[in-house]
mmCIF file of N, CA and C in Angstrom:
data_model
loop_
_atom_site.group_PDB
_atom_site.id
_atom_site.type_symbol
_atom_site.label_atom_id
_atom_site.label_comp_id
_atom_site.label_asym_id
_atom_site.label_seq_id
_atom_site.Cartn_x
_atom_site.Cartn_y
_atom_site.Cartn_z
ATOM 1 N N PRO A 1 -13.694 6.743 -2.554
ATOM 2 C CA PRO A 1 -12.960 5.841 -3.445
ATOM 3 C C PRO A 1 -11.452 5.989 -3.280
ATOM 4 N N GLY A 2 -10.951 7.214 -3.218
ATOM 5 C CA GLY A 2 -9.522 7.443 -3.089
ATOM 6 C C GLY A 2 -8.978 6.974 -1.754
ATOM 7 N N ALA A 3 -9.799 7.064 -0.715
ATOM 8 C CA ALA A 3 -9.344 6.664 0.621
ATOM 9 C C ALA A 3 -8.931 5.197 0.630
ATOM 10 N N ARG A 4 -9.685 4.349 -0.053
ATOM 11 C CA ARG A 4 -9.352 2.928 -0.106
ATOM 12 C C ARG A 4 -8.054 2.703 -0.866
ATOM 13 N N VAL A 5 -7.899 3.402 -1.983
ATOM 14 C CA VAL A 5 -6.675 3.271 -2.783
ATOM 15 C C VAL A 5 -5.474 3.772 -1.990
ATOM 16 N N PHE A 6 -5.626 4.916 -1.329
ATOM 17 C CA PHE A 6 -4.526 5.455 -0.531
ATOM 18 C C PHE A 6 -4.133 4.465 0.566
ATOM 19 N N ALA A 7 -5.133 3.883 1.220
ATOM 20 C CA ALA A 7 -4.857 2.912 2.281
ATOM 21 C C ALA A 7 -4.106 1.704 1.732
ATOM 22 N N ASP A 8 -4.460 1.255 0.531
ATOM 23 C CA ASP A 8 -3.753 0.127 -0.084
ATOM 24 C C ASP A 8 -2.282 0.465 -0.313
ATOM 25 N N PHE A 9 -1.996 1.681 -0.720
ATOM 26 C CA PHE A 9 -0.603 2.086 -0.941
ATOM 27 C C PHE A 9 0.191 2.121 0.364
ATOM 28 N N HIS A 10 -0.468 2.423 1.462
ATOM 29 C CA HIS A 10 0.235 2.494 2.750
ATOM 30 C C HIS A 10 0.881 1.168 3.114
ATOM 31 N N SER A 11 0.309 0.065 2.654
ATOM 32 C CA SER A 11 0.882 -1.240 2.991
ATOM 33 C C SER A 11 2.283 -1.408 2.396
ATOM 34 N N GLY A 12 2.599 -0.681 1.338
ATOM 35 C CA GLY A 12 3.930 -0.744 0.734
ATOM 36 C C GLY A 12 4.771 0.479 0.995
ATOM 37 N N ALA A 13 4.295 1.342 1.894
ATOM 38 C CA ALA A 13 4.985 2.609 2.148
ATOM 39 C C ALA A 13 6.375 2.422 2.735
ATOM 40 N N HIS A 14 6.651 1.264 3.309
ATOM 41 C CA HIS A 14 7.988 1.022 3.870
ATOM 42 C C HIS A 14 9.077 1.059 2.797
ATOM 43 N N ARG A 15 8.688 0.993 1.525
ATOM 44 C CA ARG A 15 9.661 1.039 0.419
ATOM 45 C C ARG A 15 10.143 2.456 0.130
ATOM 46 N N PHE A 16 9.479 3.432 0.713
ATOM 47 C CA PHE A 16 9.795 4.824 0.440
ATOM 48 C C PHE A 16 10.400 5.486 1.672
ATOM 49 N N ALA A 17 11.400 6.317 1.457
ATOM 50 C CA ALA A 17 12.053 7.053 2.543
ATOM 51 C C ALA A 17 12.028 8.527 2.180
ATOM 52 N N ALA A 18 11.732 9.348 3.131
ATOM 53 C CA ALA A 18 11.544 10.768 2.867
ATOM 54 C C ALA A 18 12.757 11.430 2.210
ATOM 55 N N THR A 19 13.951 10.879 2.405
ATOM 56 C CA THR A 19 15.152 11.532 1.874
ATOM 57 C C THR A 19 15.627 10.966 0.539
ATOM 58 N N THR A 20 15.170 9.772 0.141
ATOM 59 C CA THR A 20 15.686 9.169 -1.095
ATOM 60 C C THR A 20 14.623 8.838 -2.127
ATOM 61 N N THR A 21 13.450 8.462 -1.698
ATOM 62 C CA THR A 21 12.364 8.109 -2.619
ATOM 63 C C THR A 21 11.059 8.632 -2.055
ATOM 64 N N ALA A 22 10.059 8.732 -2.913
ATOM 65 C CA ALA A 22 8.771 9.231 -2.443
ATOM 66 C C ALA A 22 7.640 8.633 -3.258
ATOM 67 N N LEU A 23 6.503 8.560 -2.629
ATOM 68 C CA LEU A 23 5.271 8.166 -3.289
ATOM 69 C C LEU A 23 4.343 9.366 -3.191
ATOM 70 N N LEU A 24 3.997 9.945 -4.322
ATOM 71 C CA LEU A 24 3.115 11.103 -4.370
ATOM 72 C C LEU A 24 1.784 10.647 -4.942
ATOM 73 N N LEU A 25 0.747 10.719 -4.162
ATOM 74 C CA LEU A 25 -0.576 10.284 -4.584
ATOM 75 C C LEU A 25 -1.434 11.505 -4.882
ATOM 76 N N VAL A 26 -2.049 11.514 -6.064
ATOM 77 C CA VAL A 26 -2.881 12.643 -6.482
ATOM 78 C C VAL A 26 -4.310 12.152 -6.650
ATOM 79 N N SER A 27 -5.262 12.888 -6.086
ATOM 80 C CA SER A 27 -6.664 12.547 -6.227
ATOM 81 C C SER A 27 -7.430 13.759 -6.734
ATOM 82 N N ALA A 28 -8.349 13.514 -7.667
ATOM 83 C CA ALA A 28 -9.219 14.574 -8.171
ATOM 84 C C ALA A 28 -10.579 14.559 -7.469
ATOM 85 N N ASP A 29 -10.779 13.600 -6.580
ATOM 86 C CA ASP A 29 -12.050 13.440 -5.884
ATOM 87 C C ASP A 29 -12.140 14.428 -4.723
ATOM 88 N N PRO A 30 -13.100 15.378 -4.765
ATOM 89 C CA PRO A 30 -13.232 16.344 -3.665
ATOM 90 C C PRO A 30 -13.469 15.673 -2.315
ATOM 91 N N GLY A 31 -14.031 14.480 -2.304
ATOM 92 C CA GLY A 31 -14.270 13.769 -1.065
ATOM 93 C C GLY A 31 -13.005 13.312 -0.369
ATOM 94 N N ASP A 32 -11.884 13.306 -1.083
ATOM 95 C CA ASP A 32 -10.610 12.874 -0.512
ATOM 96 C C ASP A 32 -9.853 13.998 0.191
ATOM 97 N N CYS A 33 -10.304 15.233 0.061
ATOM 98 C CA CYS A 33 -9.544 16.384 0.556
ATOM 99 C C CYS A 33 -9.253 16.355 2.053
ATOM 100 N N GLY A 34 -10.024 15.640 2.819
ATOM 101 C CA GLY A 34 -9.786 15.575 4.256
ATOM 102 C C GLY A 34 -8.770 14.516 4.649
ATOM 103 N N LEU A 35 -8.285 13.743 3.682
ATOM 104 C CA LEU A 35 -7.339 12.672 3.988
ATOM 105 C C LEU A 35 -5.978 13.231 4.370
ATOM 106 N N ALA A 36 -5.318 12.530 5.268
ATOM 107 C CA ALA A 36 -3.964 12.906 5.678
ATOM 108 C C ALA A 36 -3.115 11.645 5.737
ATOM 109 N N VAL A 37 -1.839 11.800 5.496
ATOM 110 C CA VAL A 37 -0.919 10.673 5.602
ATOM 111 C C VAL A 37 -0.897 10.235 7.062
ATOM 112 N N PRO A 38 -1.100 8.951 7.332
ATOM 113 C CA PRO A 38 -1.091 8.491 8.728
ATOM 114 C C PRO A 38 0.260 8.740 9.398
ATOM 115 N N GLU A 39 0.221 8.979 10.677
ATOM 116 C CA GLU A 39 1.452 9.184 11.444
ATOM 117 C C GLU A 39 2.325 7.936 11.332
ATOM 118 N N GLY A 40 3.604 8.137 11.192
ATOM 119 C CA GLY A 40 4.538 7.021 11.085
ATOM 120 C C GLY A 40 4.770 6.546 9.672
ATOM 121 N N VAL A 41 4.003 7.062 8.699
ATOM 122 C CA VAL A 41 4.216 6.708 7.293
ATOM 123 C C VAL A 41 5.096 7.795 6.692
ATOM 124 N N HIS A 42 6.280 7.407 6.237
ATOM 125 C CA HIS A 42 7.246 8.372 5.709
ATOM 126 C C HIS A 42 7.382 8.238 4.199
ATOM 127 N N GLY A 43 7.725 9.326 3.544
ATOM 128 C CA GLY A 43 7.970 9.299 2.107
ATOM 129 C C GLY A 43 6.715 9.280 1.272
ATOM 130 N N VAL A 44 5.559 9.525 1.867
ATOM 131 C CA VAL A 44 4.283 9.543 1.143
ATOM 132 C C VAL A 44 3.661 10.921 1.302
ATOM 133 N N ARG A 45 3.197 11.480 0.195
ATOM 134 C CA ARG A 45 2.543 12.788 0.221
ATOM 135 C C ARG A 45 1.286 12.718 -0.624
ATOM 136 N N TYR A 46 0.266 13.468 -0.228
ATOM 137 C CA TYR A 46 -0.982 13.547 -0.982
ATOM 138 C C TYR A 46 -1.087 14.913 -1.647
ATOM 139 N N PHE A 47 -1.609 14.918 -2.857
ATOM 140 C CA PHE A 47 -1.960 16.146 -3.558
ATOM 141 C C PHE A 47 -3.411 16.007 -3.990
ATOM 142 N N PHE A 48 -4.162 17.088 -3.896
ATOM 143 C CA PHE A 48 -5.556 17.057 -4.280
ATOM 144 C C PHE A 48 -5.755 17.980 -5.474
ATOM 145 N N ASP A 49 -6.187 17.412 -6.579
ATOM 146 C CA ASP A 49 -6.333 18.126 -7.849
ATOM 147 C C ASP A 49 -7.809 18.308 -8.186
ATOM 148 N N THR A 50 -8.559 18.890 -7.254
ATOM 149 C CA THR A 50 -9.996 19.009 -7.452
ATOM 150 C C THR A 50 -10.376 19.955 -8.588
ATOM 151 N N ASP A 51 -9.488 20.859 -8.952
ATOM 152 C CA ASP A 51 -9.791 21.766 -10.057
ATOM 153 C C ASP A 51 -9.243 21.252 -11.388
ATOM 154 N N GLY A 52 -8.546 20.119 -11.378
ATOM 155 C CA GLY A 52 -8.041 19.515 -12.610
ATOM 156 C C GLY A 52 -6.783 20.160 -13.164
ATOM 157 N N ALA A 53 -6.143 21.044 -12.402
ATOM 158 C CA ALA A 53 -4.960 21.751 -12.906
ATOM 159 C C ALA A 53 -3.809 20.788 -13.230
ATOM 160 N N LEU A 54 -3.549 19.812 -12.345
ATOM 161 C CA LEU A 54 -2.474 18.851 -12.615
ATOM 162 C C LEU A 54 -2.811 17.981 -13.815
ATOM 163 N N ALA A 55 -4.062 17.562 -13.890
ATOM 164 C CA ALA A 55 -4.489 16.738 -15.017
ATOM 165 C C ALA A 55 -4.320 17.488 -16.339
ATOM 166 N N LYS A 56 -4.655 18.768 -16.340
ATOM 167 C CA LYS A 56 -4.490 19.570 -17.562
ATOM 168 C C LYS A 56 -3.015 19.749 -17.901
ATOM 169 N N LEU A 57 -2.192 19.933 -16.894
ATOM 170 C CA LEU A 57 -0.771 20.161 -17.098
ATOM 171 C C LEU A 57 -0.068 18.923 -17.642
ATOM 172 N N TYR A 58 -0.389 17.753 -17.069
ATOM 173 C CA TYR A 58 0.319 16.523 -17.436
ATOM 174 C C TYR A 58 -0.459 15.627 -18.378
ATOM 175 N N GLY A 59 -1.733 15.925 -18.593
ATOM 176 C CA GLY A 59 -2.519 15.229 -19.589
ATOM 177 C C GLY A 59 -2.716 13.739 -19.419
ATOM 178 N N PRO A 60 -3.047 13.258 -18.206
ATOM 179 C CA PRO A 60 -3.285 11.822 -18.074
ATOM 180 C C PRO A 60 -4.549 11.414 -18.805
ATOM 181 N N GLY A 61 -4.653 10.151 -19.139
ATOM 182 C CA GLY A 61 -5.851 9.636 -19.783
ATOM 183 C C GLY A 61 -6.974 9.496 -18.775
ATOM 184 N N ASP A 62 -8.065 8.931 -19.212
ATOM 185 C CA ASP A 62 -9.184 8.681 -18.307
ATOM 186 C C ASP A 62 -8.803 7.571 -17.343
ATOM 187 N N GLY A 63 -9.145 7.732 -16.095
ATOM 188 C CA GLY A 63 -8.868 6.704 -15.104
ATOM 189 C C GLY A 63 -7.521 6.879 -14.451
ATOM 190 N N PRO A 64 -7.157 5.903 -13.609
ATOM 191 C CA PRO A 64 -5.893 5.992 -12.865
ATOM 192 C C PRO A 64 -4.675 6.060 -13.795
ATOM 193 N N THR A 65 -3.738 6.891 -13.431
ATOM 194 C CA THR A 65 -2.511 7.059 -14.215
ATOM 195 C C THR A 65 -1.327 7.092 -13.258
ATOM 196 N N THR A 66 -0.241 6.435 -13.635
ATOM 197 C CA THR A 66 0.970 6.420 -12.823
ATOM 198 C C THR A 66 2.087 7.119 -13.576
ATOM 199 N N PHE A 67 2.770 8.034 -12.900
ATOM 200 C CA PHE A 67 3.928 8.714 -13.468
ATOM 201 C C PHE A 67 5.167 8.252 -12.726
ATOM 202 N N LEU A 68 6.176 7.863 -13.447
ATOM 203 C CA LEU A 68 7.474 7.552 -12.854
ATOM 204 C C LEU A 68 8.326 8.794 -13.055
ATOM 205 N N ILE A 69 8.785 9.383 -11.951
ATOM 206 C CA ILE A 69 9.516 10.648 -12.001
ATOM 207 C C ILE A 69 10.945 10.409 -11.550
ATOM 208 N N ASN A 70 11.899 10.944 -12.311
ATOM 209 C CA ASN A 70 13.316 10.730 -11.984
ATOM 210 C C ASN A 70 13.801 11.732 -10.935
ATOM 211 N N GLU A 71 15.074 11.618 -10.589
ATOM 212 C CA GLU A 71 15.649 12.461 -9.540
ATOM 213 C C GLU A 71 15.667 13.950 -9.906
ATOM 214 N N ARG A 72 15.493 14.271 -11.165
ATOM 215 C CA ARG A 72 15.431 15.667 -11.606
ATOM 216 C C ARG A 72 13.996 16.165 -11.700
ATOM 217 N N LEU A 73 13.071 15.352 -11.176
ATOM 218 C CA LEU A 73 11.638 15.657 -11.172
ATOM 219 C C LEU A 73 11.068 15.771 -12.582
ATOM 220 N N GLN A 74 11.612 14.976 -13.493
ATOM 221 C CA GLN A 74 11.117 14.890 -14.856
ATOM 222 C C GLN A 74 10.318 13.593 -14.989
ATOM 223 N N ILE A 75 9.279 13.620 -15.810
ATOM 224 C CA ILE A 75 8.501 12.408 -16.032
ATOM 225 C C ILE A 75 9.306 11.466 -16.896
ATOM 226 N N ALA A 76 9.624 10.296 -16.344
ATOM 227 C CA ALA A 76 10.408 9.283 -17.061
ATOM 228 C C ALA A 76 9.496 8.308 -17.803
ATOM 229 N N ALA A 77 8.281 8.084 -17.281
ATOM 230 C CA ALA A 77 7.325 7.163 -17.912
ATOM 231 C C ALA A 77 5.921 7.465 -17.406
ATOM 232 N N ILE A 78 4.941 7.129 -18.225
ATOM 233 C CA ILE A 78 3.528 7.272 -17.852
ATOM 234 C C ILE A 78 2.854 5.931 -18.096
ATOM 235 N N VAL A 79 2.163 5.448 -17.076
ATOM 236 C CA VAL A 79 1.429 4.184 -17.192
ATOM 237 C C VAL A 79 -0.032 4.482 -16.916
ATOM 238 N N SER A 80 -0.883 4.216 -17.911
ATOM 239 C CA SER A 80 -2.327 4.454 -17.736
ATOM 240 C C SER A 80 -3.061 3.148 -17.653
#
């Protein structure tokens, strides 16, 4: 399931640059752990939260959640 979502995000990856902006994708699905950012895609990173540690720390609701993070790495907004 996550592989399809990650692939969809790659189509807009040109909006992100490794030095100024980033897209951080987090998946709790153990089946996604083998995924890697395709070569040539910059500013995108994957995190795998199979033990739920990130979910416990940031407390997202059920289902997909989006965090907008500012330049100080603080959560500016949460969209569930």
